[in-house]
Amino acid sequence: HQMARINTFLASLTGGPLDKTGDGYHVSMSFSAIGSGGLSGKGYGDGILSQFDYLPERHTDFIFSVVAEEAGFFGTIVVLGFFFILFVLCLRVALRAGEPFGRIIAVGIATMFFAQVMINVGMTCGVMPVTGIPLPFFSYGGSSLLTSLAAIGLVMSIHAHSPRDNLAGV
């Protein structure tokens, strides 16, 4: 199963035919959903491909395709902008942390979010193979949301326990 996903990805990179009925179905429907969103999107709940079950796993792995179809290019820029702000804030907490262990945790959490976002967006755009990595705070699933919230709680704790003279301007 994993080799079929990798072979489909490699076929799409080399210009080979994408199997739109088999292993390449997810990616081809994701392309269609992202493309049909246009600049401003179809509107919340009005995405044809995402709402009528043409896009498989739309609530978990391919949630970014749903966002792109319903909110369009501008909506995806806003979502990616929020993730960028999250990364920057995690790294600012890491820079101002009082202890080296706090720095390591904050940088690790920023890296975790960055990797999840890049892999999820990359696989929905066809730049990476389909892996099943959820988009933090967007994908359906309790364990992903719980892990993301716990990670944010750790970063907030590091920030709260940092020396106050180091936090000027935060």
CSV table of C-alpha atoms in Angstrom, one decimal:
chain,number,residue,atom,x,y,z
A,1,HIS,CA,0.0,0.0,0.0
A,2,GLN,CA,2.8,2.4,0.9
A,3,MET,CA,4.8,1.5,-2.2
A,4,ALA,CA,1.7,2.2,-4.4
A,5,ARG,CA,1.4,5.7,-2.8
A,6,ILE,CA,5.1,6.4,-3.4
A,7,ASN,CA,4.9,5.1,-7.0
A,8,THR,CA,1.9,7.3,-7.6
A,9,PHE,CA,3.8,10.3,-6.3
A,10,LEU,CA,6.8,9.5,-8.4
A,11,ALA,CA,4.6,9.1,-11.5
A,12,SER,CA,3.2,12.6,-10.9
A,13,LEU,CA,6.6,14.1,-10.6
A,14,THR,CA,8.0,12.5,-13.8
A,15,GLY,CA,5.0,13.5,-15.8
A,16,GLY,CA,3.6,10.0,-16.0
A,17,PRO,CA,-0.1,9.3,-16.0
A,18,LEU,CA,-1.8,9.7,-12.7
A,19,ASP,CA,-4.2,6.8,-12.0
A,20,LYS,CA,-7.3,8.8,-11.3
A,21,THR,CA,-9.4,5.7,-10.3
A,22,GLY,CA,-6.9,3.9,-8.1
A,23,ASP,CA,-4.1,5.2,-5.9
A,24,GLY,CA,-4.1,8.6,-7.5
A,25,TYR,CA,-7.7,9.3,-6.9
A,26,HIS,CA,-7.1,11.2,-3.7
A,27,VAL,CA,-4.6,13.5,-5.2
A,28,SER,CA,-6.5,14.2,-8.4
A,29,MET,CA,-9.7,15.1,-6.4
A,30,SER,CA,-7.5,17.2,-4.1
A,31,PHE,CA,-6.2,19.1,-7.2
A,32,SER,CA,-9.7,19.6,-8.4
A,33,ALA,CA,-11.0,20.9,-5.1
A,34,ILE,CA,-8.1,23.3,-4.7
A,35,GLY,CA,-8.5,24.5,-8.3
A,36,SER,CA,-12.3,25.0,-8.0
A,37,GLY,CA,-11.9,27.3,-5.0
A,38,GLY,CA,-10.4,30.0,-7.1
A,39,LEU,CA,-9.4,33.3,-5.4
A,40,SER,CA,-12.3,33.8,-3.1
A,41,GLY,CA,-13.7,30.3,-2.7
A,42,LYS,CA,-17.2,28.8,-3.0
A,43,GLY,CA,-18.3,29.7,0.5
A,44,TYR,CA,-18.6,27.8,3.8
A,45,GLY,CA,-20.4,24.5,3.1
A,46,ASP,CA,-20.8,25.1,-0.6
A,47,GLY,CA,-17.8,23.2,-1.9
A,48,ILE,CA,-19.2,20.7,-4.4
A,49,LEU,CA,-16.3,18.3,-4.4
A,50,SER,CA,-15.9,18.3,-0.6
A,51,GLN,CA,-19.5,18.3,0.4
A,52,PHE,CA,-20.7,15.6,-2.0
A,53,ASP,CA,-18.1,13.0,-1.1
A,54,TYR,CA,-15.9,13.3,-4.2
A,55,LEU,CA,-13.0,14.2,-2.0
A,56,PRO,CA,-12.1,11.2,0.2
A,57,GLU,CA,-11.0,11.7,3.8
A,58,ARG,CA,-12.0,15.3,3.6
A,59,HIS,CA,-12.4,15.8,7.4
A,60,THR,CA,-8.9,14.4,8.2
A,61,ASP,CA,-6.1,14.1,5.7
A,62,PHE,CA,-7.5,16.4,3.0
A,63,ILE,CA,-8.9,19.2,5.1
A,64,PHE,CA,-6.7,21.7,3.5
A,65,SER,CA,-8.3,20.9,0.2
A,66,VAL,CA,-11.7,21.7,1.8
A,67,VAL,CA,-10.4,25.0,3.1
A,68,ALA,CA,-9.0,25.8,-0.4
A,69,GLU,CA,-12.3,25.0,-2.1
A,70,GLU,CA,-14.5,26.8,0.3
A,71,ALA,CA,-12.3,29.8,1.3
A,72,GLY,CA,-10.2,30.1,-1.9
A,73,PHE,CA,-6.7,31.3,-2.2
A,74,PHE,CA,-7.2,34.2,0.2
A,75,GLY,CA,-8.5,31.9,2.8
A,76,THR,CA,-5.6,29.5,2.5
A,77,ILE,CA,-3.2,32.5,2.8
A,78,VAL,CA,-5.0,33.4,6.1
A,79,VAL,CA,-4.8,29.9,7.4
A,80,LEU,CA,-1.1,29.6,6.5
A,81,GLY,CA,-0.5,33.1,8.0
A,82,PHE,CA,-2.0,31.9,11.3
A,83,PHE,CA,0.4,28.9,11.3
A,84,PHE,CA,3.3,31.2,10.5
A,85,ILE,CA,2.4,33.4,13.5
A,86,LEU,CA,2.2,30.2,15.7
A,87,PHE,CA,5.7,29.2,14.5
A,88,VAL,CA,7.1,32.6,15.2
A,89,LEU,CA,5.6,32.9,18.6
A,90,CYS,CA,6.9,29.4,19.6
A,91,LEU,CA,10.3,30.4,18.5
A,92,ARG,CA,10.1,33.7,20.4
A,93,VAL,CA,9.3,31.8,23.5
A,94,ALA,CA,12.2,29.6,22.9
A,95,LEU,CA,14.6,32.5,22.5
A,96,ARG,CA,13.4,34.1,25.7
A,97,ALA,CA,13.2,30.8,27.8
A,98,GLY,CA,15.2,30.9,31.0
A,99,GLU,CA,16.4,27.3,30.8
A,100,PRO,CA,17.9,25.3,28.0
A,101,PHE,CA,15.4,22.5,28.4
A,102,GLY,CA,12.6,25.1,27.8
A,103,ARG,CA,14.3,26.2,24.6
A,104,ILE,CA,14.5,22.7,23.4
A,105,ILE,CA,10.9,22.0,24.1
A,106,ALA,CA,9.6,25.2,22.4
A,107,VAL,CA,11.8,24.6,19.3
A,108,GLY,CA,10.7,21.0,19.2
A,109,ILE,CA,7.0,22.0,19.3
A,110,ALA,CA,7.5,24.7,16.7
A,111,THR,CA,9.2,22.1,14.5
A,112,MET,CA,6.4,19.6,15.1
A,113,PHE,CA,3.8,22.1,14.0
A,114,PHE,CA,5.9,23.2,11.0
A,115,ALA,CA,6.4,19.6,9.8
A,116,GLN,CA,2.8,18.7,10.2
A,117,VAL,CA,1.6,21.7,8.2
A,118,MET,CA,4.2,21.3,5.5
A,119,ILE,CA,3.5,17.6,5.1
A,120,ASN,CA,-0.3,18.0,5.1
A,121,VAL,CA,-0.3,21.0,2.7
A,122,GLY,CA,2.4,19.3,0.5
A,123,MET,CA,0.4,16.1,0.2
A,124,THR,CA,-2.8,17.9,-0.7
A,125,CYS,CA,-1.0,20.0,-3.3
A,126,GLY,CA,0.8,16.9,-4.8
A,127,VAL,CA,4.3,18.1,-3.7
A,128,MET,CA,4.7,15.2,-1.3
A,129,PRO,CA,3.3,11.6,-1.2
A,130,VAL,CA,0.0,11.0,0.7
A,131,THR,CA,1.0,10.1,4.2
A,132,GLY,CA,-2.0,10.7,6.4
A,133,ILE,CA,-0.6,13.5,8.6
A,134,PRO,CA,-3.3,15.7,10.1
A,135,LEU,CA,-3.4,19.5,9.8
A,136,PRO,CA,-3.1,20.8,13.4
A,137,PHE,CA,-6.3,22.3,14.8
A,138,PHE,CA,-8.2,21.7,11.6
A,139,SER,CA,-8.3,17.9,11.0
A,140,TYR,CA,-11.0,15.9,12.7
A,141,GLY,CA,-9.8,13.6,15.5
A,142,GLY,CA,-9.4,13.9,19.2
A,143,SER,CA,-5.9,12.7,19.6
A,144,SER,CA,-4.5,15.2,17.1
A,145,LEU,CA,-6.3,18.1,18.7
A,146,LEU,CA,-5.4,16.9,22.2
A,147,THR,CA,-1.7,16.7,21.3
A,148,SER,CA,-1.7,20.1,19.6
A,149,LEU,CA,-3.4,21.7,22.6
A,150,ALA,CA,-1.0,20.0,25.1
A,151,ALA,CA,1.9,21.3,23.0
A,152,ILE,CA,0.5,24.8,23.1
A,153,GLY,CA,0.1,24.4,26.8
A,154,LEU,CA,3.7,23.5,27.2
A,155,VAL,CA,4.8,26.5,25.2
A,156,MET,CA,2.6,28.7,27.4
A,157,SER,CA,4.1,27.2,30.5
A,158,ILE,CA,7.6,27.9,29.3
A,159,HIS,CA,6.6,31.5,28.6
A,160,ALA,CA,5.0,31.8,32.0
A,161,HIS,CA,8.1,30.5,33.8
A,162,SER,CA,10.6,32.6,31.8
A,163,PRO,CA,12.4,35.4,33.7
A,164,ARG,CA,10.4,38.6,33.4
A,165,ASP,CA,13.3,40.8,32.5
A,166,ASN,CA,13.9,38.7,29.4
A,167,LEU,CA,10.3,39.1,28.2
A,168,ALA,CA,10.4,42.9,27.5
A,169,GLY,CA,8.5,43.5,24.2
A,170,VAL,CA,6.6,40.2,24.1
